[in-house]
Short mmCIF file of C-alpha atoms and ligand atoms in Angstrom, two decimals:
data_model
loop_
_atom_site.label_atom_id
_atom_site.label_comp_id
_atom_site.label_asym_id
_atom_site.label_seq_id
_atom_site.Cartn_x
_atom_site.Cartn_y
_atom_site.Cartn_z
CA MET A 39 -92.69 -48.44 -106.11
CA GLN A 40 -94.20 -45.21 -104.89
CA ALA A 41 -91.84 -42.35 -104.05
CA ARG A 42 -91.71 -41.45 -100.37
CA VAL A 43 -91.71 -37.82 -99.31
CA TRP A 44 -90.66 -36.17 -96.05
CA LEU A 45 -91.84 -32.62 -95.43
CA GLU A 46 -90.72 -30.32 -92.60
CA THR A 47 -92.52 -27.10 -91.78
CA TYR A 48 -91.05 -23.89 -90.34
CA GLY A 49 -92.77 -20.64 -89.43
CA CYS A 50 -96.35 -19.56 -89.10
CA GLN A 51 -99.75 -21.20 -89.20
CA MET A 52 -100.08 -20.31 -92.91
CA ASN A 53 -97.07 -22.51 -93.59
CA VAL A 54 -98.59 -25.35 -91.58
CA ALA A 55 -101.73 -25.03 -93.71
CA ASP A 56 -99.65 -24.83 -96.91
CA SER A 57 -97.81 -28.00 -95.91
CA GLN A 58 -101.16 -29.79 -95.65
CA LEU A 59 -101.95 -28.54 -99.13
CA ILE A 60 -98.55 -29.74 -100.42
CA THR A 61 -99.03 -33.17 -98.88
CA GLY A 62 -102.45 -33.35 -100.53
CA VAL A 63 -101.01 -32.42 -103.95
CA LEU A 64 -98.16 -34.95 -103.69
CA ARG A 65 -100.32 -37.76 -102.33
CA ARG A 66 -102.76 -37.37 -105.23
CA ALA A 67 -99.75 -37.54 -107.58
CA GLY A 68 -98.83 -40.93 -106.11
CA TYR A 69 -96.35 -40.06 -103.39
CA VAL A 70 -96.57 -41.62 -99.94
CA ILE A 71 -95.47 -39.97 -96.71
CA ALA A 72 -92.15 -41.29 -95.32
CA ALA A 73 -91.86 -42.19 -91.65
CA LYS A 74 -88.49 -40.46 -91.32
CA PRO A 75 -86.13 -38.43 -93.53
CA GLU A 76 -83.67 -41.33 -93.83
CA GLU A 77 -86.36 -43.36 -95.61
CA ALA A 78 -87.48 -40.61 -97.99
CA ASP A 79 -86.83 -40.27 -101.72
CA VAL A 80 -87.79 -36.62 -101.59
CA ILE A 81 -87.10 -34.25 -98.68
CA LEU A 82 -88.82 -30.88 -98.65
CA LEU A 83 -88.52 -27.95 -96.23
CA ASN A 84 -91.37 -25.46 -96.15
CA THR A 85 -89.61 -22.36 -94.88
CA CYS A 86 -90.11 -18.96 -93.26
CA ALA A 87 -88.35 -15.66 -94.04
CA ILE A 88 -89.94 -13.31 -91.51
CA ARG A 89 -86.77 -12.80 -89.42
CA GLU A 90 -83.13 -13.64 -89.96
CA HIS A 91 -83.31 -16.15 -87.14
CA ALA A 92 -85.95 -18.17 -89.00
CA GLU A 93 -83.66 -18.39 -92.03
CA GLU A 94 -80.64 -19.37 -89.92
CA ARG A 95 -82.53 -22.36 -88.54
CA VAL A 96 -83.27 -23.60 -92.05
CA ILE A 97 -79.67 -23.05 -93.19
CA GLY A 98 -78.56 -25.19 -90.23
CA ARG A 99 -81.01 -27.93 -91.16
CA LEU A 100 -79.91 -27.79 -94.81
CA GLY A 101 -76.37 -28.57 -93.61
CA ASP A 102 -77.61 -31.83 -92.01
CA LEU A 103 -79.56 -32.73 -95.12
CA ALA A 104 -76.58 -32.03 -97.38
CA ARG A 105 -74.70 -34.76 -95.49
CA LEU A 106 -77.65 -37.09 -95.90
CA LYS A 107 -77.61 -36.38 -99.62
CA GLN A 108 -73.90 -37.07 -99.82
CA ALA A 109 -74.55 -40.54 -98.46
CA ARG A 110 -77.59 -41.04 -100.74
CA PRO A 111 -77.14 -38.81 -103.82
CA GLU A 112 -80.39 -40.03 -105.38
CA VAL A 113 -82.43 -38.25 -102.70
CA LYS A 114 -84.11 -35.12 -103.99
CA LEU A 115 -83.91 -32.08 -101.74
CA GLY A 116 -86.25 -29.16 -102.12
CA LEU A 117 -86.72 -25.82 -100.43
CA LEU A 118 -90.24 -24.41 -100.50
CA GLY A 119 -92.07 -21.43 -99.08
CA CYS A 120 -91.11 -17.90 -98.13
CA MET A 121 -87.35 -18.38 -97.90
CA ALA A 122 -87.29 -20.05 -101.30
CA GLN A 123 -89.01 -16.99 -102.69
CA HIS A 124 -86.84 -14.56 -100.72
CA ASN A 125 -83.38 -16.02 -101.28
CA ARG A 126 -83.70 -17.89 -104.54
CA ALA A 127 -80.54 -16.51 -106.16
CA ALA A 128 -78.34 -16.98 -103.09
CA LEU A 129 -79.75 -20.45 -102.52
CA VAL A 130 -79.05 -21.72 -105.99
CA GLU A 131 -75.51 -20.37 -105.67
CA LYS A 132 -74.75 -21.44 -102.08
CA ALA A 133 -76.61 -24.74 -102.08
CA PRO A 134 -76.16 -26.01 -105.64
CA TRP A 135 -77.11 -29.49 -104.51
CA LEU A 136 -80.70 -28.37 -104.00
CA ASP A 137 -82.90 -30.08 -106.57
CA LEU A 138 -85.83 -27.76 -106.18
CA VAL A 139 -86.51 -24.19 -105.09
CA ALA A 140 -90.22 -23.38 -105.18
CA GLY A 141 -92.19 -20.40 -103.88
CA PRO A 142 -95.64 -20.33 -102.22
CA ASP A 143 -97.61 -19.94 -105.47
CA THR A 144 -96.14 -23.00 -107.23
CA TYR A 145 -97.38 -25.92 -105.14
CA ARG A 146 -99.88 -27.07 -107.76
CA ARG A 147 -96.90 -27.82 -110.05
CA LEU A 148 -94.77 -29.65 -107.47
CA PRO A 149 -95.16 -33.15 -108.97
CA GLU A 150 -94.09 -31.78 -112.34
CA LEU A 151 -91.20 -29.77 -110.84
CA LEU A 152 -89.94 -32.80 -108.93
CA GLY A 153 -90.14 -34.92 -112.05
CA ASP A 154 -88.18 -32.32 -114.03
CA SER A 155 -85.23 -31.92 -111.76
CA GLY A 156 -82.61 -34.18 -113.28
CA PHE A 157 -79.28 -32.37 -113.23
CA ASP A 158 -80.16 -28.71 -112.83
CA ALA A 159 -82.31 -27.54 -109.98
CA ALA A 160 -85.87 -26.76 -110.91
CA VAL A 161 -86.57 -23.25 -109.73
CA ASP A 162 -90.06 -21.83 -109.75
CA VAL A 163 -90.67 -18.73 -107.72
CA ARG A 164 -93.22 -17.04 -109.92
CA LEU A 165 -95.83 -15.34 -107.81
CA ASN A 166 -99.32 -15.70 -109.17
CA ARG A 167 -101.94 -13.14 -108.22
CA ALA A 168 -104.71 -15.57 -109.08
CA GLU A 169 -103.51 -18.66 -107.20
CA THR A 170 -105.71 -19.44 -104.21
CA TYR A 171 -105.63 -23.27 -104.44
CA ALA A 172 -109.40 -22.99 -103.91
CA ASP A 173 -110.07 -26.28 -105.70
CA LEU A 174 -107.40 -28.34 -103.91
CA SER A 175 -108.24 -30.07 -100.65
CA PRO A 176 -105.40 -30.14 -98.11
CA ASP A 177 -104.58 -33.21 -96.02
CA TYR A 178 -105.93 -31.80 -92.75
CA ALA A 179 -104.37 -33.04 -89.53
CA SER A 180 -106.66 -35.06 -87.32
CA GLY A 181 -108.03 -33.37 -84.24
CA VAL A 182 -110.85 -31.18 -83.06
CA ARG A 183 -109.45 -28.01 -84.69
CA ALA A 184 -108.72 -27.36 -88.36
CA TYR A 185 -107.14 -24.36 -90.10
CA VAL A 186 -108.81 -23.26 -93.34
CA THR A 187 -107.10 -20.74 -95.60
CA ALA A 188 -109.46 -17.86 -96.39
CA MET A 189 -107.04 -15.50 -98.09
CA ARG A 190 -103.42 -15.45 -99.20
CA GLY A 191 -100.79 -12.74 -99.50
CA CYS A 192 -100.75 -9.22 -98.14
CA ASP A 193 -101.19 -5.74 -99.60
CA LYS A 194 -100.21 -3.77 -96.51
CA PHE A 195 -96.45 -3.46 -97.14
CA CYS A 196 -95.52 -2.56 -93.56
CA ALA A 197 -92.01 -1.12 -93.83
CA PHE A 198 -90.34 -3.94 -91.84
CA CYS A 199 -92.09 -6.91 -93.41
CA VAL A 200 -91.05 -9.25 -96.19
CA VAL A 201 -94.40 -11.04 -96.45
CA PRO A 202 -95.90 -9.05 -99.36
CA TYR A 203 -92.74 -9.78 -101.36
CA VAL A 204 -92.58 -13.49 -100.66
CA ARG A 205 -96.28 -14.37 -100.49
CA GLY A 206 -97.42 -11.88 -103.06
CA ARG A 207 -100.51 -9.75 -103.31
CA GLU A 208 -103.70 -10.20 -101.36
CA ARG A 209 -106.31 -12.59 -102.80
CA SER A 210 -109.34 -14.23 -101.26
CA VAL A 211 -110.61 -17.77 -101.68
CA PRO A 212 -114.20 -17.85 -103.04
CA PRO A 213 -116.64 -18.21 -100.11
CA ALA A 214 -118.26 -21.29 -101.67
CA ASP A 215 -114.92 -23.15 -101.59
CA ILE A 216 -114.25 -22.13 -97.98
CA ILE A 217 -117.71 -23.20 -96.84
CA ARG A 218 -117.42 -26.50 -98.74
CA GLU A 219 -114.19 -27.25 -96.82
CA VAL A 220 -115.80 -26.24 -93.51
CA ARG A 221 -118.78 -28.57 -94.19
CA GLU A 222 -116.48 -31.47 -95.04
CA LEU A 223 -114.45 -30.89 -91.89
CA ALA A 224 -117.59 -30.69 -89.76
CA ALA A 225 -118.79 -33.97 -91.28
CA ARG A 226 -115.49 -35.55 -90.18
CA GLY A 227 -116.02 -34.43 -86.60
CA VAL A 228 -113.98 -31.21 -86.53
CA LYS A 229 -115.54 -28.85 -83.97
CA GLU A 230 -113.41 -25.73 -84.30
CA ILE A 231 -112.49 -23.90 -87.50
CA VAL A 232 -109.72 -21.31 -87.63
CA LEU A 233 -109.93 -19.11 -90.72
CA LEU A 234 -106.45 -18.16 -91.85
CA GLY A 235 -104.86 -15.34 -93.76
CA GLN A 236 -101.94 -12.95 -93.48
CA THR A 237 -104.48 -10.14 -92.97
CA VAL A 238 -107.51 -12.38 -92.73
CA ASN A 239 -110.04 -9.66 -91.97
CA ALA A 240 -109.12 -7.92 -95.24
CA TYR A 241 -110.98 -10.87 -96.81
CA ARG A 242 -113.23 -9.82 -99.66
CA PHE A 243 -114.69 -11.85 -102.51
CA ALA A 244 -117.25 -9.93 -104.60
CA GLU A 245 -119.85 -8.73 -102.09
CA VAL A 246 -118.72 -11.05 -99.28
CA GLY A 247 -116.52 -9.35 -96.68
CA PHE A 248 -114.96 -10.94 -93.61
CA GLY A 249 -117.93 -10.25 -91.31
CA GLU A 250 -120.20 -12.06 -93.74
CA LEU A 251 -117.71 -14.93 -94.10
CA LEU A 252 -117.71 -15.37 -90.30
CA ARG A 253 -121.51 -15.59 -90.37
CA MET A 254 -121.46 -18.10 -93.23
CA ALA A 255 -118.95 -20.31 -91.39
CA ALA A 256 -120.98 -20.04 -88.18
CA ALA A 257 -124.08 -21.24 -90.06
CA VAL A 258 -122.47 -24.62 -90.83
CA ASP A 259 -124.05 -27.35 -88.68
CA GLY A 260 -121.64 -29.34 -86.54
CA VAL A 261 -119.09 -26.54 -86.26
CA GLU A 262 -119.12 -25.29 -82.69
CA ARG A 263 -116.37 -22.70 -82.61
CA ILE A 264 -114.99 -20.25 -85.16
CA ARG A 265 -111.69 -18.39 -84.75
CA PHE A 266 -109.46 -16.49 -87.15
CA THR A 267 -105.85 -15.33 -87.44
CA SER A 268 -104.21 -12.91 -88.10
CA PRO A 269 -106.39 -9.84 -88.38
CA HIS A 270 -105.00 -6.34 -89.03
CA PRO A 271 -106.22 -3.44 -86.85
CA SER A 272 -107.05 -1.34 -89.93
CA ASP A 273 -109.44 -4.01 -91.23
CA MET A 274 -111.45 -4.42 -88.01
CA SER A 275 -114.60 -3.04 -89.62
CA PRO A 276 -117.92 -2.61 -87.75
CA ALA A 277 -119.19 -5.61 -89.74
CA VAL A 278 -116.43 -7.82 -88.33
CA ILE A 279 -116.94 -6.58 -84.76
CA ASP A 280 -120.71 -7.09 -85.19
CA ALA A 281 -120.26 -10.65 -86.39
CA MET A 282 -117.98 -11.40 -83.42
CA ALA A 283 -120.47 -9.86 -81.01
CA SER A 284 -123.61 -11.48 -82.41
CA GLU A 285 -122.52 -14.94 -83.63
CA PRO A 286 -122.16 -17.11 -80.52
CA LYS A 287 -119.89 -19.55 -82.37
CA VAL A 288 -117.29 -16.83 -83.08
CA GLN A 289 -115.06 -17.02 -80.02
CA PRO A 290 -114.20 -13.99 -77.84
CA TYR A 291 -110.50 -13.84 -78.62
CA LEU A 292 -108.72 -11.34 -80.84
CA HIS A 293 -105.10 -11.14 -81.90
CA LEU A 294 -104.51 -7.47 -82.65
CA PRO A 295 -100.89 -6.84 -83.70
CA LEU A 296 -99.77 -3.48 -82.27
CA GLN A 297 -96.03 -3.57 -83.20
CA SER A 298 -95.31 -0.26 -81.43
CA GLY A 299 -97.06 2.20 -79.12
CA SER A 300 -95.22 5.23 -80.51
CA ASP A 301 -96.91 7.26 -83.24
CA ARG A 302 -93.54 8.20 -84.69
CA VAL A 303 -92.52 4.55 -85.00
CA LEU A 304 -95.97 3.45 -86.19
CA ALA A 305 -95.72 6.04 -88.97
CA ALA A 306 -92.22 4.88 -89.90
CA MET A 307 -93.49 1.30 -89.92
CA GLU A 308 -96.36 2.41 -92.20
CA ARG A 309 -98.86 0.56 -90.06
CA GLY A 310 -101.76 2.81 -90.99
CA TYR A 311 -102.98 3.70 -87.47
CA THR A 312 -101.95 5.84 -84.52
CA ALA A 313 -101.79 4.75 -80.87
CA THR A 314 -105.02 6.65 -80.20
CA GLU A 315 -106.82 4.98 -83.10
CA TYR A 316 -105.64 1.58 -81.90
CA LEU A 317 -106.88 2.27 -78.35
CA ASP A 318 -110.18 3.48 -79.74
CA LEU A 319 -110.52 0.21 -81.64
CA VAL A 320 -109.75 -1.78 -78.48
CA ALA A 321 -112.46 0.21 -76.65
CA ARG A 322 -115.03 -0.49 -79.40
CA VAL A 323 -114.17 -4.19 -79.43
CA ARG A 324 -114.44 -4.41 -75.63
CA THR A 325 -117.76 -2.60 -75.59
CA ALA A 326 -119.19 -4.96 -78.21
CA ILE A 327 -117.63 -8.16 -76.77
CA PRO A 328 -117.05 -7.56 -73.03
CA GLN A 329 -115.59 -11.01 -72.33
CA ILE A 330 -112.95 -10.73 -75.11
CA ALA A 331 -109.30 -11.70 -74.60
CA LEU A 332 -106.65 -9.78 -76.53
CA SER A 333 -103.20 -10.75 -77.70
CA THR A 334 -100.67 -8.86 -79.79
CA ASP A 335 -97.34 -8.74 -81.64
CA ILE A 336 -94.65 -6.27 -80.57
CA ILE A 337 -91.41 -5.39 -82.36
CA VAL A 338 -88.66 -3.70 -80.33
CA GLY A 339 -85.72 -1.83 -81.81
CA PHE A 340 -87.16 -0.83 -85.17
CA HIS A 341 -85.12 1.73 -87.10
CA GLY A 342 -85.09 5.03 -85.16
CA GLU A 343 -86.82 3.69 -82.03
CA GLU A 344 -85.65 5.86 -79.10
CA GLU A 345 -86.11 5.25 -75.41
CA ASP A 346 -89.28 7.37 -75.25
CA ASP A 347 -90.79 5.50 -78.23
CA PHE A 348 -90.07 2.26 -76.43
CA ARG A 349 -91.64 3.66 -73.22
CA ALA A 350 -94.76 4.50 -75.25
CA THR A 351 -94.99 0.82 -76.27
CA LEU A 352 -94.76 -0.28 -72.63
CA ASP A 353 -97.39 2.30 -71.64
CA LEU A 354 -99.78 1.17 -74.35
CA MET A 355 -99.31 -2.47 -73.37
CA ARG A 356 -100.17 -1.53 -69.77
CA THR A 357 -103.21 0.43 -70.88
CA VAL A 358 -104.61 -2.44 -72.96
CA GLY A 359 -103.62 -5.30 -70.66
CA TYR A 360 -102.98 -8.13 -73.13
CA ASP A 361 -103.70 -11.73 -72.19
CA SER A 362 -100.62 -12.73 -74.18
CA ALA A 363 -98.10 -11.27 -76.61
CA PHE A 364 -95.54 -12.37 -79.17
CA THR A 365 -92.49 -10.14 -78.89
CA PHE A 366 -89.69 -9.76 -81.42
CA LYS A 367 -86.41 -7.94 -81.92
CA TYR A 368 -86.44 -6.03 -85.18
CA SER A 369 -84.66 -7.93 -87.93
CA VAL A 370 -83.72 -6.04 -91.11
CA ARG A 371 -85.04 -7.82 -94.20
CA ASP A 372 -83.89 -7.02 -97.70
CA HIS A 373 -86.52 -6.05 -100.29
CA THR A 374 -88.52 -4.25 -97.57
CA ARG A 375 -89.05 -0.49 -97.44
CA ALA A 376 -87.14 -0.21 -94.16
CA TYR A 377 -84.14 -2.10 -95.52
CA ARG A 378 -82.31 0.99 -96.76
CA LEU A 379 -82.93 2.76 -93.42
CA GLY A 380 -80.74 0.20 -91.70
CA ASP A 381 -80.49 -0.80 -88.07
CA THR A 382 -80.10 2.00 -85.51
CA VAL A 383 -80.58 0.04 -82.27
CA SER A 384 -77.73 -2.21 -81.12
CA GLU A 385 -78.32 -5.90 -80.54
CA ALA A 386 -77.64 -5.47 -76.81
CA GLU A 387 -80.17 -2.64 -76.57
CA LYS A 388 -82.77 -4.64 -78.52
CA GLN A 389 -82.26 -7.50 -76.10
CA ARG A 390 -82.68 -5.18 -73.09
CA ARG A 391 -85.94 -3.80 -74.55
CA LEU A 392 -87.14 -7.29 -75.39
CA ASN A 393 -86.48 -8.46 -71.83
CA GLU A 394 -88.46 -5.53 -70.53
CA VAL A 395 -91.52 -6.12 -72.75
CA MET A 396 -91.40 -9.82 -71.94
CA ALA A 397 -91.30 -9.14 -68.20
CA LEU A 398 -94.21 -6.72 -68.49
CA GLN A 399 -96.20 -9.25 -70.51
CA GLU A 400 -95.48 -12.06 -68.04
CA ALA A 401 -96.89 -9.91 -65.25
CA SER A 402 -99.93 -8.93 -67.32
CA SER A 403 -100.64 -12.54 -68.36
CA LEU A 404 -100.28 -13.79 -64.81
CA ALA A 405 -102.66 -11.16 -63.46
CA LEU A 406 -105.27 -11.82 -66.15
CA TYR A 407 -104.97 -15.61 -65.91
CA ARG A 408 -105.22 -15.42 -62.10
CA ALA A 409 -108.28 -13.20 -62.36
CA THR A 410 -110.14 -16.22 -63.81
CA VAL A 411 -109.68 -18.31 -60.62
CA GLY A 412 -113.08 -19.37 -59.34
CA ARG A 413 -114.81 -18.71 -62.68
CA GLU A 414 -116.46 -21.29 -64.92
CA PHE A 415 -115.72 -21.79 -68.65
CA PRO A 416 -116.86 -24.13 -71.41
CA VAL A 417 -113.79 -25.97 -72.68
CA LEU A 418 -113.56 -27.87 -75.96
CA VAL A 419 -111.59 -31.01 -75.06
CA GLU A 420 -108.58 -31.64 -77.33
CA GLY A 421 -107.05 -34.69 -75.66
CA PRO A 422 -104.62 -35.69 -72.91
CA ALA A 423 -102.68 -32.82 -71.31
CA ARG A 424 -98.99 -32.69 -72.22
CA ARG A 425 -98.09 -32.69 -68.55
CA GLY A 426 -100.02 -34.25 -65.72
CA ILE A 427 -101.04 -37.88 -65.79
CA GLY A 428 -104.79 -38.35 -65.86
CA MET A 429 -105.38 -34.79 -67.07
CA LEU A 430 -107.17 -33.59 -70.21
CA ALA A 431 -106.52 -30.30 -72.02
CA GLY A 432 -108.53 -27.90 -74.12
CA LYS A 433 -109.12 -24.22 -74.74
CA THR A 434 -111.53 -21.78 -73.12
CA PRO A 435 -113.46 -19.47 -75.48
CA GLN A 436 -110.70 -16.90 -74.75
CA TYR A 437 -108.12 -19.36 -76.12
CA LYS A 438 -106.54 -20.04 -72.76
CA THR A 439 -105.25 -23.56 -72.19
CA ALA A 440 -107.23 -25.32 -69.47
CA ILE A 441 -106.26 -28.65 -67.93
CA PHE A 442 -108.57 -30.72 -65.77
CA PRO A 443 -108.92 -34.31 -64.49
CA GLU A 444 -110.16 -37.03 -66.85
CA ARG A 445 -113.61 -38.37 -66.27
CA ALA A 446 -115.28 -41.45 -67.76
CA GLY A 447 -117.33 -40.44 -70.79
CA VAL A 448 -115.41 -37.20 -71.46
CA ALA A 449 -113.45 -37.37 -74.73
CA ALA A 450 -111.81 -35.16 -77.36
CA GLY A 451 -114.45 -33.13 -79.18
CA ASP A 452 -116.74 -32.79 -76.15
CA THR A 453 -117.34 -29.42 -74.56
CA VAL A 454 -117.29 -29.53 -70.77
CA ALA A 455 -117.79 -26.91 -68.08
CA VAL A 456 -114.73 -26.40 -65.89
CA ARG A 457 -113.99 -24.18 -62.90
CA VAL A 458 -110.53 -22.57 -62.57
CA ALA A 459 -108.68 -23.61 -59.42
CA SER A 460 -105.28 -22.03 -60.05
CA ALA A 461 -103.40 -20.27 -62.85
CA THR A 462 -99.92 -19.69 -64.23
CA THR A 463 -99.02 -17.37 -67.15
CA HIS A 464 -99.90 -20.06 -69.70
CA THR A 465 -102.26 -22.56 -68.10
CA LEU A 466 -105.47 -22.70 -66.08
CA THR A 467 -105.66 -25.71 -63.81
CA CYS A 468 -109.35 -26.57 -63.38
CA THR A 469 -111.84 -28.95 -61.87
CA LEU A 470 -114.89 -30.21 -63.77
CA ALA A 471 -117.72 -27.88 -62.83
N1 LIG Y 16 -88.48 -8.08 -87.61
C1 LIG Y 16 -89.07 -8.45 -86.44
N2 LIG Y 16 -90.34 -8.87 -86.36
C2 LIG Y 16 -91.05 -8.93 -87.50
N3 LIG Y 16 -92.33 -9.31 -87.74
C3 LIG Y 16 -92.57 -9.19 -89.06
N4 LIG Y 16 -91.48 -8.75 -89.69
C4 LIG Y 16 -90.52 -8.57 -88.74
C5 LIG Y 16 -89.17 -8.11 -88.78
N5 LIG Y 16 -88.58 -7.76 -89.92
C6 LIG Y 16 -93.25 -9.70 -86.68
C7 LIG Y 16 -94.45 -8.76 -86.58
C8 LIG Y 16 -95.56 -9.57 -87.18
C9 LIG Y 16 -95.16 -10.97 -86.77
C10 LIG Y 16 -95.82 -12.06 -87.51
O1 LIG Y 16 -93.77 -10.99 -86.97
O2 LIG Y 16 -94.69 -8.48 -85.22
O3 LIG Y 16 -96.84 -9.20 -86.68
FE1 LIG Y 17 -96.36 -8.09 -92.86
FE2 LIG Y 17 -97.79 -5.86 -92.31
FE3 LIG Y 17 -98.72 -7.66 -94.11
FE4 LIG Y 17 -98.68 -8.29 -91.49
S1 LIG Y 17 -99.90 -6.63 -92.44
S2 LIG Y 17 -98.00 -9.60 -93.22
S3 LIG Y 17 -96.82 -7.25 -90.80
S4 LIG Y 17 -96.88 -6.42 -94.32
#
């Protein structure tokens, strides 16, 4: 009988894409996907290490699974991904009943590693500078949108961030392999491709940079929309801005992680830009792509952040006017450059600053979402809306969620024109135009 595997995914979009790769690898090795963990022979968690909170969630889940394993000792339990890489020693010590601990560059070997683990846990956390999994097709989820990995790892080493240590050095997938995947997805009816990478616009393979890759993806027939995540401000080259401005399929939405608006903090974070340089980039992007929507990531309470640094972040957020933002309290991560600096902002103060950035962002989102009332947008239909009977949902080019009434003949994968009737901070309620 075929072994059944259950895989849970935590963390970012890269992990979601990696889980599709893992499922592909295991399925080709003869595994089938279990309907629930209780029915699985192998249970795997693909984990995140970006903040302590992410790790705590997984530790909690491991507690549940340990009980499941007590009842059924033959079940194999494995921890994959960034936390496996980050905490391997502690994990093997604290959770000796784990059968497998495997980092992000070892997924090709998973069938072998699972076969090996008899009594001792199989541990493989070797990072591999050459591993791009370019030849392995993931099990893509069904739907109108698919995420295609363009590059892996990160060479930026921002002082707060564990990613370069757990995902390893930057490496790009050969363009031919990316375009082959995009063609296959288009042939299966996928309309929107999201190119993925930790610093996706740092993409480079021989003479092909990210601007060129965007143009190559846009040239694939059947693909209607191209997006990408996450870019780094320092890699927003003129070629990338040009491709966004001149390729109609590349959508007018840009996630541009700011982290802080204070030059002192940006320098301590080793982000590689100043507030002025960031604002200059925003101005160039807006000149080239006037209809663009911007989102960002903000960290509050980094080592040494004083009230006036924090105020500078709020000021910069007001100046830019983001359509949306992901906001985080600084979480000290070992291995990182900032680890030895320690935590200087109390938890209560971090929470106060977080509340303030979140309130500012809510107001900014609401204003920008409301400003679209009365305007018309093409929306790629994804399916039924989560709320609202008889409503369909999809995204505008600016990646705003739009909901609108069903109509006979309108189905997932179609692009329809809608007119915005009302708006909240997260949703545009529309009529068919
Ligand atoms: N603490 C808080 N937030 C962090 N991020 C990355 N590392 C940390 C950390 N140690 C945030 C950054 C990044 C996003 C993916 O997660 O804002 O852009
Ligand atoms: Fe982390 Fe900085 Fe790399 Fe982003 S660019 S993954 S924040 S080190």
